[in-house]
Amino acid sequence: MVDAREYHERTNHSPERLREMSFELDESNRPRPYKVYEVLPRFAPESEPDPPETPALAAVATDGADPPAAAPDPAGDPDIATLCHYAAGVTKELEIGGREMRFRAAACTGKLYHVDLYVVTGDCGEFSPGVYHFDPEGGEFDVLREGDYRGVLAAASGDHAGVADAPVTVVAASEWWRNAWKYRERTYRHAFWDSGTILANLLAVAHGGGHRAEVVAGFADDPVAELLGLDPDDEAPLALVPVGSGSAVSDGAETPEVDPIDPAERPLSEDPVDYPLVADAWRQSRLEDGDAAEAWRETFAHEVADTSLGERADDAEWVDLDPVDAETASARPVGATIERRGSCREYSHEPISARKFATVMDRAMRGVPADAFAGDLRGLVDCYCLVHAVEGVDPGVYEYHPGADELEWVREADREKAGHLALGQSVVGDAAVNVYLMADVDAVVSEFGNRGYRLAQLEAGIALGRLYLATYAHRTLGGRGFTFFDTEVAEYLSPHSDGQTPMTLFAFGKPA
Ligand SMILES: Cc1cc2nc3c(=O)[nH]c(=O)nc-3n(C[C@H](O)[C@H](O)[C@H](O)COP(=O)(O)O)c2cc1C
């Protein structure tokens, strides 16, 4: 039985562990990056995905469930097919080395795409009440159940108001083997990073379309897994996102009984390997029932956030940033931004403008709309920037203070060290800026339990996804998520970061 702190420690990357690792990928056993149900009926929405025109920079800048002022009033129910397509669908086909490669809306470690979306709906647009699985490859939906099962999610979430009032709730789940093939035990971390980039897109498209949407991290896991017909040893739910409002679950008929389902699935590869630590870590962070979910959320309400900016003994150590206002900011719509997004392979050493840097950070780092952060505590992660090339900002490591839009000097930085910290990937040092999202795993788990660890990783994953979108809203910028040596980063940023370790890393700048 593994505690999240122990899981985290056991799956840390260090140069020594990496050297000792004698693991070779077995290409012949590579899992399919999507699931195929053998016999389920399918539903193909008639309308093409039609994303909102709201600028991406406005759509990612929401810290609560409400859409931004720039979004239009919603024209009817949330458009489920558009939401799923721009969150997790195939948005690009490229020929690389003579092979057709299909790319998805959101970045994913190793391009393994292990996170799937399920939707639980009442009457919602073209969808009749039911439980569906989104097939990213074909853009269609597998029908798991017919009937209005939203009450199951409402009960599981402890009657969370957002879930109880939404015409549709999206559930993100990871099918472990699809990622564990390459990343083994680390897949539990990746589940939250890779669902985070998907949920960043989902929130942006929902908010851009004028709908309420938020992440609900507190829910009883087993009833949700049962509803979707998942065996958590293989695949498990990670987060709920209710979208839209004004469709109270209780207004409908009684919630039907949840009979067990176990729809046959085509094997992902010849010989899937089990990494029990992954499902074990997930199990140890489950919430028992709706009451437990509510009680877990309450623990956050009692925490008083430290929003002070620390001691300002020396003003010379602070840099005021000046993000552009909404009128001046890039107006690239959220849909076009997602279509354009990709992971930048090479960076030029040319500096980026201070205002673009400030705007990316300001819009992406406003705070994640999550159930647990409805009170004073606005998040579990802090943000550090290794600045290598920003006009008018001295190269160095800074803590970024969102809201205040200020950088606080931490120490000197150099490109070579930056590359080393990122698992020795020198390309990271070539970027203009490296953004580390950091959390104090010990403190998080002591305060908020193993479930808190999930949320810290997920918050950092969503911030990463928002950084991608805010970057790609700018014509001249590109970025990419990266992995790192945990302890080395923690040591490099200490004592300032005070016990925090990295959750995610994003590098951005001018593409070479
Ligand atoms: C959390 C996260 C970590 C990543 N880490 C690395 C990395 O260490 N090195 C790398 O080259 N790419 C990394 N990537 C980028 C993925 O390889 C990339 O997203 C994937 O190949 C899909 O391509 P796309 O982003 O262009 O759609 C990471 C992506 C994510 C979301």
PDB file of C-alpha atoms in Angstrom, residues 13-139:
ATOM      1  CA  HIS A  13      14.329  10.688 -11.953  1.00  0.00           C
ATOM      2  CA  SER A  14      17.946  11.151 -10.975  1.00  0.00           C
ATOM      3  CA  PRO A  15      21.076  10.905 -13.160  1.00  0.00           C
ATOM      4  CA  GLU A  16      22.139   7.802 -11.189  1.00  0.00           C
ATOM      5  CA  ARG A  17      18.817   6.013 -11.604  1.00  0.00           C
ATOM      6  CA  LEU A  18      18.709   6.869 -15.272  1.00  0.00           C
ATOM      7  CA  ARG A  19      22.211   5.426 -15.764  1.00  0.00           C
ATOM      8  CA  GLU A  20      21.295   2.234 -13.923  1.00  0.00           C
ATOM      9  CA  MET A  21      18.134   1.770 -15.940  1.00  0.00           C
ATOM     10  CA  SER A  22      18.515  -1.022 -18.475  1.00  0.00           C
ATOM     11  CA  PHE A  23      15.121  -0.829 -20.035  1.00  0.00           C
ATOM     12  CA  GLU A  24      14.537  -1.212 -23.743  1.00  0.00           C
ATOM     13  CA  LEU A  25      11.307  -0.385 -25.465  1.00  0.00           C
ATOM     14  CA  ASP A  26       9.681  -3.340 -27.170  1.00  0.00           C
ATOM     15  CA  GLU A  27       8.287  -1.919 -30.398  1.00  0.00           C
ATOM     16  CA  SER A  28       6.534  -5.187 -31.196  1.00  0.00           C
ATOM     17  CA  ASN A  29       4.469  -4.766 -28.024  1.00  0.00           C
ATOM     18  CA  ARG A  30       3.638  -1.049 -28.478  1.00  0.00           C
ATOM     19  CA  PRO A  31       0.027  -0.404 -27.414  1.00  0.00           C
ATOM     20  CA  ARG A  32      -2.484   1.162 -29.762  1.00  0.00           C
ATOM     21  CA  PRO A  33      -2.962   4.834 -28.743  1.00  0.00           C
ATOM     22  CA  TYR A  34      -6.753   4.482 -28.666  1.00  0.00           C
ATOM     23  CA  LYS A  35      -9.247   1.863 -27.603  1.00  0.00           C
ATOM     24  CA  VAL A  36     -11.522  -0.175 -29.787  1.00  0.00           C
ATOM     25  CA  TYR A  37     -14.707  -1.621 -28.319  1.00  0.00           C
ATOM     26  CA  GLU A  38     -15.652  -4.793 -30.142  1.00  0.00           C
ATOM     27  CA  VAL A  39     -19.419  -4.479 -30.231  1.00  0.00           C
ATOM     28  CA  LEU A  40     -20.775  -1.207 -28.841  1.00  0.00           C
ATOM     29  CA  PRO A  41     -23.194   0.884 -30.887  1.00  0.00           C
ATOM     30  CA  ARG A  42     -21.740   4.162 -32.157  1.00  0.00           C
ATOM     31  CA  PHE A  43     -23.147   7.650 -32.351  1.00  0.00           C
ATOM     32  CA  ALA A  44     -21.858  10.022 -35.020  1.00  0.00           C
ATOM     33  CA  PRO A  45     -22.874  13.665 -34.464  1.00  0.00           C
ATOM     34  CA  GLU A  46     -23.997  15.317 -37.673  1.00  0.00           C
ATOM     35  CA  SER A  47     -22.448  18.714 -37.143  1.00  0.00           C
ATOM     36  CA  GLU A  48     -18.759  19.375 -37.708  1.00  0.00           C
ATOM     37  CA  PRO A  49     -16.685  20.657 -34.781  1.00  0.00           C
ATOM     38  CA  ASP A  50     -17.245  24.410 -34.613  1.00  0.00           C
ATOM     39  CA  PRO A  51     -15.039  26.140 -32.037  1.00  0.00           C
ATOM     40  CA  PRO A  52     -15.796  29.549 -30.538  1.00  0.00           C
ATOM     41  CA  GLU A  53     -14.154  32.718 -31.887  1.00  0.00           C
ATOM     42  CA  THR A  54     -13.081  33.877 -28.421  1.00  0.00           C
ATOM     43  CA  PRO A  55      -9.346  34.651 -28.306  1.00  0.00           C
ATOM     44  CA  ALA A  56      -7.316  31.849 -26.738  1.00  0.00           C
ATOM     45  CA  LEU A  57      -5.633  34.343 -24.420  1.00  0.00           C
ATOM     46  CA  ALA A  58      -9.017  35.280 -22.938  1.00  0.00           C
ATOM     47  CA  ALA A  59     -10.259  31.685 -22.875  1.00  0.00           C
ATOM     48  CA  VAL A  60      -7.329  30.402 -20.770  1.00  0.00           C
ATOM     49  CA  ALA A  61      -7.352  33.290 -18.311  1.00  0.00           C
ATOM     50  CA  THR A  62     -10.240  32.088 -16.125  1.00  0.00           C
ATOM     51  CA  ASP A  63      -9.632  31.146 -12.495  1.00  0.00           C
ATOM     52  CA  GLY A  64     -13.193  30.110 -11.690  1.00  0.00           C
ATOM     53  CA  ALA A  65     -16.051  28.228 -13.320  1.00  0.00           C
ATOM     54  CA  ASP A  66     -17.492  31.313 -15.038  1.00  0.00           C
ATOM     55  CA  PRO A  67     -16.560  32.092 -18.646  1.00  0.00           C
ATOM     56  CA  PRO A  68     -14.524  35.244 -19.385  1.00  0.00           C
ATOM     57  CA  ALA A  69     -16.241  38.536 -20.211  1.00  0.00           C
ATOM     58  CA  ALA A  70     -14.937  38.254 -23.792  1.00  0.00           C
ATOM     59  CA  ALA A  71     -16.992  35.108 -24.442  1.00  0.00           C
ATOM     60  CA  PRO A  72     -20.382  35.326 -26.145  1.00  0.00           C
ATOM     61  CA  ASP A  73     -23.576  34.262 -24.414  1.00  0.00           C
ATOM     62  CA  PRO A  74     -23.887  30.558 -25.118  1.00  0.00           C
ATOM     63  CA  ALA A  75     -26.154  29.681 -28.018  1.00  0.00           C
ATOM     64  CA  GLY A  76     -27.843  26.649 -26.469  1.00  0.00           C
ATOM     65  CA  ASP A  77     -26.335  23.543 -24.905  1.00  0.00           C
ATOM     66  CA  PRO A  78     -22.606  22.859 -24.832  1.00  0.00           C
ATOM     67  CA  ASP A  79     -21.484  21.344 -28.143  1.00  0.00           C
ATOM     68  CA  ILE A  80     -20.125  18.011 -26.934  1.00  0.00           C
ATOM     69  CA  ALA A  81     -18.498  16.966 -30.210  1.00  0.00           C
ATOM     70  CA  THR A  82     -16.625  20.267 -30.491  1.00  0.00           C
ATOM     71  CA  LEU A  83     -15.491  20.089 -26.871  1.00  0.00           C
ATOM     72  CA  CYS A  84     -14.130  16.564 -27.274  1.00  0.00           C
ATOM     73  CA  HIS A  85     -12.507  17.217 -30.638  1.00  0.00           C
ATOM     74  CA  TYR A  86     -10.598  20.289 -29.467  1.00  0.00           C
ATOM     75  CA  ALA A  87      -9.672  18.668 -26.163  1.00  0.00           C
ATOM     76  CA  ALA A  88      -8.516  15.253 -27.316  1.00  0.00           C
ATOM     77  CA  GLY A  89      -9.274  14.669 -30.999  1.00  0.00           C
ATOM     78  CA  VAL A  90      -6.932  14.213 -33.958  1.00  0.00           C
ATOM     79  CA  THR A  91      -6.150  17.694 -35.252  1.00  0.00           C
ATOM     80  CA  LYS A  92      -3.181  17.009 -37.538  1.00  0.00           C
ATOM     81  CA  GLU A  93      -1.832  14.314 -39.837  1.00  0.00           C
ATOM     82  CA  LEU A  94       1.794  14.638 -40.854  1.00  0.00           C
ATOM     83  CA  GLU A  95       4.110  12.424 -42.835  1.00  0.00           C
ATOM     84  CA  ILE A  96       7.281  11.870 -40.832  1.00  0.00           C
ATOM     85  CA  GLY A  97       9.992   9.552 -42.169  1.00  0.00           C
ATOM     86  CA  GLY A  98       7.546   8.098 -44.684  1.00  0.00           C
ATOM     87  CA  ARG A  99       5.023   7.263 -41.940  1.00  0.00           C
ATOM     88  CA  GLU A 100       1.621   8.882 -41.510  1.00  0.00           C
ATOM     89  CA  MET A 101       1.524  10.320 -37.972  1.00  0.00           C
ATOM     90  CA  ARG A 102      -1.658  11.514 -36.321  1.00  0.00           C
ATOM     91  CA  PHE A 103      -1.357  14.302 -33.766  1.00  0.00           C
ATOM     92  CA  ARG A 104      -3.876  15.250 -31.123  1.00  0.00           C
ATOM     93  CA  ALA A 105      -5.258  18.534 -29.870  1.00  0.00           C
ATOM     94  CA  ALA A 106      -3.285  18.303 -26.611  1.00  0.00           C
ATOM     95  CA  ALA A 107       0.329  17.369 -25.935  1.00  0.00           C
ATOM     96  CA  CYS A 108       1.001  13.959 -24.379  1.00  0.00           C
ATOM     97  CA  THR A 109       4.141  12.337 -23.001  1.00  0.00           C
ATOM     98  CA  GLY A 110       5.686  10.075 -25.612  1.00  0.00           C
ATOM     99  CA  LYS A 111       2.785  10.739 -28.009  1.00  0.00           C
ATOM    100  CA  LEU A 112       1.134   7.712 -26.401  1.00  0.00           C
ATOM    101  CA  TYR A 113      -2.311   9.248 -25.832  1.00  0.00           C
ATOM    102  CA  HIS A 114      -3.478   7.149 -22.894  1.00  0.00           C
ATOM    103  CA  VAL A 115      -6.132   9.575 -21.624  1.00  0.00           C
ATOM    104  CA  ASP A 116      -9.666   9.149 -22.951  1.00  0.00           C
ATOM    105  CA  LEU A 117     -12.762  11.263 -22.483  1.00  0.00           C
ATOM    106  CA  TYR A 118     -16.188   9.951 -21.497  1.00  0.00           C
ATOM    107  CA  VAL A 119     -19.337  12.063 -21.417  1.00  0.00           C
ATOM    108  CA  VAL A 120     -22.326  11.606 -19.150  1.00  0.00           C
ATOM    109  CA  THR A 121     -25.218  13.615 -20.513  1.00  0.00           C
ATOM    110  CA  GLY A 122     -28.829  14.496 -20.113  1.00  0.00           C
ATOM    111  CA  ASP A 123     -30.566  15.811 -23.205  1.00  0.00           C
ATOM    112  CA  CYS A 124     -27.784  17.921 -24.652  1.00  0.00           C
ATOM    113  CA  GLY A 125     -27.766  19.197 -28.239  1.00  0.00           C
ATOM    114  CA  GLU A 126     -27.673  16.239 -30.627  1.00  0.00           C
ATOM    115  CA  PHE A 127     -27.004  13.841 -27.749  1.00  0.00           C
ATOM    116  CA  SER A 128     -29.743  11.874 -26.051  1.00  0.00           C
ATOM    117  CA  PRO A 129     -29.207  11.078 -22.384  1.00  0.00           C
ATOM    118  CA  GLY A 130     -26.484   8.498 -21.990  1.00  0.00           C
ATOM    119  CA  VAL A 131     -22.910   7.562 -21.195  1.00  0.00           C
ATOM    120  CA  TYR A 132     -20.536   7.775 -24.149  1.00  0.00           C
ATOM    121  CA  HIS A 133     -16.848   7.219 -24.890  1.00  0.00           C
ATOM    122  CA  PHE A 134     -15.176   9.648 -27.293  1.00  0.00           C
ATOM    123  CA  ASP A 135     -13.175   7.918 -30.015  1.00  0.00           C
ATOM    124  CA  PRO A 136     -10.486  10.438 -30.969  1.00  0.00           C
ATOM    125  CA  GLU A 137      -9.550   8.584 -34.144  1.00  0.00           C
ATOM    126  CA  GLY A 138     -12.951   8.748 -35.792  1.00  0.00           C
ATOM    127  CA  GLY A 139     -14.518  11.640 -33.875  1.00  0.00           C
TER     128      GLY A 139
END
